[in-house]
Amino acid sequence: MKSRTILFVALFSIVAGGCGGGGTTNIDIRNDDGKAVMALDYRDFDQAASEMVQSMISSGALKKQGGGRYVVATGRIVNDTMQRIDTDQLMAKIEEELMNSGQVVMTSAVGSGTDALVHETRELRDSEEFDQNTIAKRGTLIAPELSISGKIFQRNLRYDKNKQQVEYYFQLKLSDATSGLRYWQKESLIGKRGSNSSVAW
Amino acid sequence: MRILTVLCVLLMVLSVGCGSPSKDARVNARRGVGSDSLANNVITRPIRDAFEGLIGAGIVIDDAVVNRNNSSNFLQVFVSGHNKSSKTKRFRYRVEWLDADGMVIETKASVWQRMSAMGKSPFQIKCVAPRAEAVNFRMDTRKWE
């Protein structure tokens, strides 16, 4: 009887222990009061993207002479940080805002945002299985007029004996695809200072 | 009680006269750079700091100018204010853009941004609406945690 009670108590403890763990909570991503972390989190990307969009729009570089919208392609965004970052985390926000501004239309035909199906459907031109009238004709793709490229890089510095400083640089530039001239560029810096024991990657 | 009143009046007078020692208002010579004065010296500063802490001195918004950006013709807002405290105030702000019906325009650009205003200094925040339909704005602030 005693051993059965001990077994029951032990089993209950294991189950109860596995259920606790501090409890998971959803992040209030609209008004997040959470502490800053040494690595890049979504708030940093939100802030960088917002700064970039506002700067790009206010520069007037996206306002097409004579009206209409620019066709923009996303080029290479280099991740030169110690973290595994999908650079789309930054560019998806920027592209979305730029398109919603009504000043540009993004292309999925070329660049890092390429949609493979745009090209795959064109390979069906000789297929008898497909109605050839429904397949895109030659010379129908629109080339980009502007391209966005950039880089995210990180510098780690020793601040003092117990603290480190991590600097994250977001750099973007907007170039004319025809002339190669650069119409806009911006660097956004996010700096963090914290314990040496915190890992920034 | 009378002593307390006199002390409060004295502190208020001192805090008014605690500006920059520069003769040109556009140039600010801060503590440790500019010369001390009768109202701003090693004796009065701790009293002033304590008084500011007591009354909870912070930032004051002076003006908000809304106009159209010359380059893009999108709405932009310049919010200007000043920090009444002697200490640097760090805070966050978020601008939400409103359409003609007064509805909030959902945009990824409306996120909490960081701002810092040095003690006894003016500051300005510039925001550009990411949508053409924005006709007004509202701004909120919160502590920089």
GROMACS .gro file of C-alpha atoms in nm:
model
  346
    1MET     CA    1   0.000   0.000   0.000
    2LYS     CA    2   0.285   0.230   0.098
    3SER     CA    3   0.484   0.159  -0.217
    4ARG     CA    4   0.176   0.222  -0.429
    5THR     CA    5   0.124   0.560  -0.262
    6ILE     CA    6   0.489   0.655  -0.322
    7LEU     CA    7   0.459   0.550  -0.686
    8PHE     CA    8   0.143   0.756  -0.725
    9VAL     CA    9   0.302   1.063  -0.565
   10ALA     CA   10   0.613   1.026  -0.785
   11LEU     CA   11   0.401   0.992  -1.099
   12PHE     CA   12   0.193   1.296  -1.005
   13SER     CA   13   0.510   1.500  -0.945
   14ILE     CA   14   0.646   1.411  -1.288
   15VAL     CA   15   0.319   1.498  -1.461
   16ALA     CA   16   0.283   1.823  -1.264
   17GLY     CA   17   0.644   1.915  -1.336
   18GLY     CA   18   0.595   1.868  -1.707
   19CYS     CA   19   0.284   2.082  -1.714
   20GLY     CA   20   0.430   2.392  -1.544
   21GLY     CA   21   0.742   2.543  -1.698
   22GLY     CA   22   0.638   2.901  -1.622
   23GLY     CA   23   0.350   2.892  -1.862
   24THR     CA   24   0.356   3.003  -2.223
   25THR     CA   25   0.216   3.342  -2.312
   26ASN     CA   26   0.144   3.502  -2.644
   27ILE     CA   27   0.344   3.814  -2.722
   28ASP     CA   28   0.145   4.133  -2.756
   29ILE     CA   29   0.318   4.228  -3.079
   30ARG     CA   30   0.136   4.560  -3.096
   31ASN     CA   31   0.244   4.685  -2.753
   32ASP     CA   32   0.525   4.455  -2.650
   33ASP     CA   33   0.668   4.544  -2.307
   34GLY     CA   34   0.917   4.260  -2.317
   35LYS     CA   35   1.281   4.319  -2.241
   36ALA     CA   36   1.528   4.382  -2.517
   37VAL     CA   37   1.743   4.090  -2.627
   38MET     CA   38   2.097   4.095  -2.762
   39ALA     CA   39   2.000   3.924  -3.084
   40LEU     CA   40   1.778   4.086  -3.345
   41ASP     CA   41   1.412   4.033  -3.270
   42TYR     CA   42   1.095   4.125  -3.459
   43ARG     CA   43   1.082   4.470  -3.296
   44ASP     CA   44   1.419   4.556  -3.443
   45PHE     CA   45   1.309   4.449  -3.789
   46ASP     CA   46   0.984   4.644  -3.751
   47GLN     CA   47   1.172   4.955  -3.651
   48ALA     CA   48   1.430   4.926  -3.928
   49ALA     CA   49   1.164   4.858  -4.191
   50SER     CA   50   0.952   5.152  -4.075
   51GLU     CA   51   1.250   5.389  -4.089
   52MET     CA   52   1.348   5.264  -4.433
   53VAL     CA   53   0.997   5.297  -4.578
   54GLN     CA   54   0.945   5.647  -4.443
   55SER     CA   55   1.282   5.761  -4.568
   56MET     CA   56   1.231   5.610  -4.913
   57ILE     CA   57   0.884   5.761  -4.955
   58SER     CA   58   0.977   6.105  -4.826
   59SER     CA   59   1.282   6.120  -5.054
   60GLY     CA   60   1.053   6.131  -5.358
   61ALA     CA   61   1.265   5.868  -5.533
   62LEU     CA   62   0.957   5.654  -5.588
   63LYS     CA   63   0.747   5.928  -5.742
   64LYS     CA   64   0.746   5.860  -6.114
   65GLN     CA   65   0.763   6.155  -6.347
   66GLY     CA   66   0.444   6.174  -6.551
   67GLY     CA   67   0.254   5.949  -6.311
   68GLY     CA   68   0.226   5.572  -6.295
   69ARG     CA   69   0.416   5.328  -6.081
   70TYR     CA   70   0.772   5.209  -6.092
   71VAL     CA   71   0.842   4.840  -6.142
   72VAL     CA   72   1.079   4.740  -5.861
   73ALA     CA   73   1.278   4.422  -5.810
   74THR     CA   74   1.439   4.311  -5.488
   75GLY     CA   75   1.803   4.228  -5.544
   76ARG     CA   76   2.045   4.063  -5.308
   77ILE     CA   77   2.018   4.142  -4.939
   78VAL     CA   78   2.331   4.007  -4.774
   79ASN     CA   79   2.316   3.873  -4.420
   80ASP     CA   80   2.659   3.940  -4.273
   81THR     CA   81   2.558   3.888  -3.912
   82MET     CA   82   2.632   3.594  -3.686
   83GLN     CA   83   2.265   3.504  -3.685
   84ARG     CA   84   2.071   3.293  -3.926
   85ILE     CA   85   1.845   3.562  -4.065
   86ASP     CA   86   1.605   3.522  -4.349
   87THR     CA   87   1.643   3.865  -4.504
   88ASP     CA   88   1.282   3.841  -4.618
   89GLN     CA   89   1.199   3.923  -4.256
   90LEU     CA   90   1.306   4.277  -4.340
   91MET     CA   91   1.222   4.294  -4.709
   92ALA     CA   92   0.872   4.147  -4.688
   93LYS     CA   93   0.765   4.436  -4.465
   94ILE     CA   94   0.930   4.694  -4.687
   95GLU     CA   95   0.791   4.548  -5.008
   96GLU     CA   96   0.442   4.531  -4.859
   97GLU     CA   97   0.451   4.893  -4.750
   98LEU     CA   98   0.597   5.014  -5.079
   99MET     CA   99   0.327   4.837  -5.277
  100ASN     CA  100   0.055   4.967  -5.047
  101SER     CA  101   0.188   5.319  -5.094
  102GLY     CA  102   0.064   5.297  -5.453
  103GLN     CA  103   0.393   5.424  -5.589
  104VAL     CA  104   0.551   5.097  -5.697
  105VAL     CA  105   0.468   4.751  -5.817
  106MET     CA  106   0.708   4.471  -5.729
  107THR     CA  107   0.813   4.214  -5.986
  108SER     CA  108   0.828   3.839  -5.926
  109ALA     CA  109   1.000   3.778  -6.259
  110VAL     CA  110   1.356   3.854  -6.151
  111GLY     CA  111   1.551   3.918  -5.834
  112SER     CA  112   1.540   3.753  -5.496
  113GLY     CA  113   1.161   3.761  -5.494
  114THR     CA  114   1.137   3.551  -5.808
  115ASP     CA  115   0.836   3.326  -5.840
  116ALA     CA  116   0.959   3.010  -6.014
  117LEU     CA  117   0.617   2.948  -6.168
  118VAL     CA  118   0.648   3.265  -6.378
  119HIS     CA  119   0.928   3.091  -6.568
  120GLU     CA  120   0.802   2.734  -6.539
  121THR     CA  121   0.472   2.816  -6.709
  122ARG     CA  122   0.668   2.954  -7.003
  123GLU     CA  123   0.840   2.620  -7.046
  124LEU     CA  124   0.502   2.473  -7.137
  125ARG     CA  125   0.498   2.647  -7.474
  126ASP     CA  126   0.555   2.327  -7.667
  127SER     CA  127   0.335   2.110  -7.448
  128GLU     CA  128   0.031   1.967  -7.622
  129GLU     CA  129  -0.134   1.922  -7.282
  130PHE     CA  130  -0.188   2.296  -7.243
  131ASP     CA  131  -0.401   2.535  -7.438
  132GLN     CA  132  -0.130   2.751  -7.592
  133ASN     CA  133  -0.357   3.056  -7.586
  134THR     CA  134  -0.345   3.046  -7.205
  135ILE     CA  135   0.033   3.046  -7.192
  136ALA     CA  136   0.220   3.376  -7.170
  137LYS     CA  137   0.359   3.492  -7.503
  138ARG     CA  138   0.719   3.584  -7.558
  139GLY     CA  139   0.814   3.936  -7.462
  140THR     CA  140   0.540   3.981  -7.204
  141LEU     CA  141   0.747   4.008  -6.890
  142ILE     CA  142   0.813   4.360  -6.764
  143ALA     CA  143   1.169   4.441  -6.668
  144PRO     CA  144   1.230   4.624  -6.341
  145GLU     CA  145   1.304   4.994  -6.353
  146LEU     CA  146   1.441   5.011  -6.000
  147SER     CA  147   1.615   4.759  -5.783
  148ILE     CA  148   1.659   4.740  -5.407
  149SER     CA  149   1.966   4.577  -5.261
  150GLY     CA  150   2.134   4.589  -4.927
  151LYS     CA  151   2.314   4.435  -4.640
  152ILE     CA  152   2.267   4.361  -4.271
  153PHE     CA  153   2.587   4.334  -4.074
  154GLN     CA  154   2.695   4.308  -3.716
  155ARG     CA  155   2.985   4.434  -3.508
  156ASN     CA  156   3.061   4.291  -3.165
  157LEU     CA  157   3.262   4.507  -2.927
  158ARG     CA  158   3.382   4.455  -2.574
  159TYR     CA  159   3.230   4.739  -2.372
  160ASP     CA  160   3.389   4.659  -2.036
  161LYS     CA  161   3.480   4.357  -1.830
  162ASN     CA  162   3.124   4.236  -1.797
  163LYS     CA  163   2.943   4.392  -2.089
  164GLN     CA  164   2.950   4.365  -2.464
  165GLN     CA  165   2.814   4.598  -2.728
  166VAL     CA  166   2.655   4.468  -3.042
  167GLU     CA  167   2.585   4.698  -3.335
  168TYR     CA  168   2.353   4.594  -3.614
  169TYR     CA  169   2.362   4.793  -3.936
  170PHE     CA  170   2.080   4.778  -4.187
  171GLN     CA  171   2.181   4.924  -4.522
  172LEU     CA  172   1.954   4.955  -4.823
  173LYS     CA  173   1.997   5.126  -5.158
  174LEU     CA  174   1.764   5.194  -5.447
  175SER     CA  175   1.917   5.200  -5.795
  176ASP     CA  176   1.794   5.271  -6.143
  177ALA     CA  177   1.820   4.944  -6.337
  178THR     CA  178   1.879   5.124  -6.668
  179SER     CA  179   2.138   5.382  -6.578
  180GLY     CA  180   2.277   5.221  -6.264
  181LEU     CA  181   2.236   5.550  -6.081
  182ARG     CA  182   2.153   5.529  -5.713
  183TYR     CA  183   1.852   5.739  -5.617
  184TRP     CA  184   1.827   5.661  -5.248
  185GLN     CA  185   2.012   5.487  -4.972
  186LYS     CA  186   1.987   5.464  -4.597
  187GLU     CA  187   2.161   5.307  -4.305
  188SER     CA  188   1.971   5.226  -3.989
  189LEU     CA  189   2.165   5.136  -3.677
  190ILE     CA  190   2.038   4.933  -3.385
  191GLY     CA  191   2.278   4.911  -3.095
  192LYS     CA  192   2.254   4.686  -2.790
  193ARG     CA  193   2.461   4.665  -2.476
  194GLY     CA  194   2.435   4.373  -2.239
  195SER     CA  195   2.599   4.103  -2.039
  196ASN     CA  196   2.889   3.910  -2.183
  197SER     CA  197   2.698   3.595  -2.105
  198SER     CA  198   2.422   3.694  -2.348
  199VAL     CA  199   2.472   3.543  -2.688
  200ALA     CA  200   2.416   3.766  -2.988
  201TRP     CA  201   2.379   3.484  -3.239
  202MET     CA  202   0.475   7.648   0.648
  203ARG     CA  203   0.596   7.992   0.548
  204ILE     CA  204   0.950   7.860   0.514
  205LEU     CA  205   0.828   7.582   0.289
  206THR     CA  206   0.646   7.830   0.066
  207VAL     CA  207   0.954   8.051   0.040
  208LEU     CA  208   1.166   7.746  -0.044
  209CYS     CA  209   0.925   7.639  -0.318
  210VAL     CA  210   0.918   7.989  -0.470
  211LEU     CA  211   1.298   8.002  -0.454
  212LEU     CA  212   1.326   7.666  -0.629
  213MET     CA  213   1.084   7.774  -0.898
  214VAL     CA  214   1.281   8.093  -0.956
  215LEU     CA  215   1.603   7.896  -0.970
  216SER     CA  216   1.462   7.636  -1.206
  217VAL     CA  217   1.345   7.910  -1.445
  218GLY     CA  218   1.690   8.058  -1.452
  219CYS     CA  219   1.863   7.724  -1.511
  220GLY     CA  220   1.906   7.754  -1.884
  221SER     CA  221   2.213   7.734  -2.099
  222PRO     CA  222   2.491   7.985  -2.025
  223SER     CA  223   2.504   8.057  -2.398
  224LYS     CA  224   2.387   8.404  -2.506
  225ASP     CA  225   2.248   8.261  -2.828
  226ALA     CA  226   1.945   8.040  -2.763
  227ARG     CA  227   2.039   7.823  -3.060
  228VAL     CA  228   2.361   7.713  -2.893
  229ASN     CA  229   2.336   7.504  -2.579
  230ALA     CA  230   2.638   7.483  -2.349
  231ARG     CA  231   2.561   7.199  -2.112
  232ARG     CA  232   2.660   7.118  -1.760
  233GLY     CA  233   3.032   7.056  -1.745
  234VAL     CA  234   3.086   7.256  -2.063
  235GLY     CA  235   2.939   7.599  -1.994
  236SER     CA  236   3.020   7.816  -1.696
  237ASP     CA  237   2.822   7.781  -1.376
  238SER     CA  238   2.592   8.064  -1.279
  239LEU     CA  239   2.421   8.183  -0.964
  240ALA     CA  240   2.116   7.978  -1.053
  241ASN     CA  241   2.302   7.677  -1.193
  242ASN     CA  242   2.590   7.558  -0.984
  243VAL     CA  243   2.708   7.269  -0.776
  244ILE     CA  244   2.486   7.375  -0.484
  245THR     CA  245   2.163   7.450  -0.667
  246ARG     CA  246   2.175   7.159  -0.911
  247PRO     CA  247   2.101   6.881  -0.659
  248ILE     CA  248   1.814   7.089  -0.516
  249ARG     CA  249   1.680   7.152  -0.865
  250ASP     CA  250   1.711   6.783  -0.958
  251ALA     CA  251   1.525   6.684  -0.643
  252PHE     CA  252   1.254   6.940  -0.716
  253GLU     CA  253   1.220   6.815  -1.072
  254GLY     CA  254   1.188   6.461  -0.942
  255LEU     CA  255   0.921   6.580  -0.702
  256ILE     CA  256   0.711   6.751  -0.967
  257GLY     CA  257   0.782   6.476  -1.224
  258ALA     CA  258   0.935   6.694  -1.493
  259GLY     CA  259   0.925   6.529  -1.835
  260ILE     CA  260   0.873   6.613  -2.198
  261VAL     CA  261   0.627   6.873  -2.319
  262ILE     CA  262   0.483   6.872  -2.670
  263ASP     CA  263   0.481   7.228  -2.805
  264ASP     CA  264   0.346   7.192  -3.155
  265ALA     CA  265   0.247   6.951  -3.429
  266VAL     CA  266   0.264   7.073  -3.787
  267VAL     CA  267   0.101   6.869  -4.061
  268ASN     CA  268   0.172   6.930  -4.426
  269ARG     CA  269   0.236   6.753  -4.754
  270ASN     CA  270   0.584   6.627  -4.834
  271ASN     CA  271   0.723   6.827  -5.128
  272SER     CA  272   0.880   6.526  -5.296
  273SER     CA  273   0.614   6.258  -5.257
  274ASN     CA  274   0.305   6.467  -5.173
  275PHE     CA  275   0.234   6.229  -4.884
  276LEU     CA  276   0.122   6.366  -4.550
  277GLN     CA  277   0.400   6.436  -4.302
  278VAL     CA  278   0.398   6.555  -3.945
  279PHE     CA  279   0.656   6.743  -3.742
  280VAL     CA  280   0.602   6.715  -3.369
  281SER     CA  281   0.818   6.950  -3.170
  282GLY     CA  282   0.861   6.964  -2.798
  283HIS     CA  283   1.111   7.006  -2.523
  284ASN     CA  284   1.239   6.816  -2.225
  285LYS     CA  285   1.171   7.005  -1.902
  286SER     CA  286   1.381   6.768  -1.698
  287SER     CA  287   1.758   6.802  -1.653
  288LYS     CA  288   1.796   6.435  -1.732
  289THR     CA  289   1.781   6.271  -2.072
  290LYS     CA  290   1.432   6.137  -2.139
  291ARG     CA  291   1.410   5.825  -2.347
  292PHE     CA  292   1.071   5.728  -2.473
  293ARG     CA  293   0.891   5.553  -2.752
  294TYR     CA  294   0.632   5.697  -2.984
  295ARG     CA  295   0.396   5.557  -3.240
  296VAL     CA  296   0.219   5.750  -3.512
  297GLU     CA  297  -0.104   5.615  -3.652
  298TRP     CA  298  -0.243   5.758  -3.971
  299LEU     CA  299  -0.610   5.833  -4.019
  300ASP     CA  300  -0.808   5.842  -4.340
  301ALA     CA  301  -1.079   6.091  -4.435
  302ASP     CA  302  -1.334   5.895  -4.228
  303GLY     CA  303  -1.112   5.909  -3.922
  304MET     CA  304  -1.033   5.539  -3.946
  305VAL     CA  305  -0.685   5.411  -3.864
  306ILE     CA  306  -0.491   5.301  -4.170
  307GLU     CA  307  -0.329   4.966  -4.099
  308THR     CA  308   0.035   4.992  -4.190
  309LYS     CA  309   0.360   4.823  -4.097
  310ALA     CA  310   0.515   5.166  -4.057
  311SER     CA  311   0.307   5.234  -3.743
  312VAL     CA  312   0.537   5.075  -3.490
  313TRP     CA  313   0.688   5.197  -3.164
  314GLN     CA  314   0.995   5.402  -3.248
  315ARG     CA  315   1.266   5.507  -3.005
  316MET     CA  316   1.332   5.869  -2.923
  317SER     CA  317   1.567   6.044  -2.689
  318ALA     CA  318   1.561   6.406  -2.572
  319MET     CA  319   1.851   6.544  -2.373
  320GLY     CA  320   1.784   6.740  -2.056
  321LYS     CA  321   1.650   7.094  -2.099
  322SER     CA  322   1.658   7.055  -2.476
  323PRO     CA  323   1.412   7.079  -2.761
  324PHE     CA  324   1.344   6.781  -2.987
  325GLN     CA  325   1.157   6.715  -3.306
  326ILE     CA  326   0.996   6.405  -3.450
  327LYS     CA  327   0.928   6.376  -3.819
  328CYS     CA  328   0.699   6.110  -3.962
  329VAL     CA  329   0.583   6.053  -4.316
  330ALA     CA  330   0.260   5.869  -4.392
  331PRO     CA  331   0.317   5.563  -4.609
  332ARG     CA  332  -0.023   5.600  -4.777
  333ALA     CA  333  -0.170   5.873  -4.991
  334GLU     CA  334  -0.511   5.844  -4.822
  335ALA     CA  335  -0.378   5.963  -4.486
  336VAL     CA  336  -0.527   6.301  -4.395
  337ASN     CA  337  -0.461   6.316  -4.021
  338PHE     CA  338  -0.262   6.144  -3.753
  339ARG     CA  339  -0.251   6.059  -3.387
  340MET     CA  340   0.058   5.996  -3.182
  341ASP     CA  341   0.106   5.800  -2.864
  342THR     CA  342   0.406   5.778  -2.634
  343ARG     CA  343   0.526   5.537  -2.370
  344LYS     CA  344   0.832   5.477  -2.159
  345TRP     CA  345   1.138   5.329  -2.321
  346GLU     CA  346   1.167   5.012  -2.114
   0.00000   0.00000   0.00000
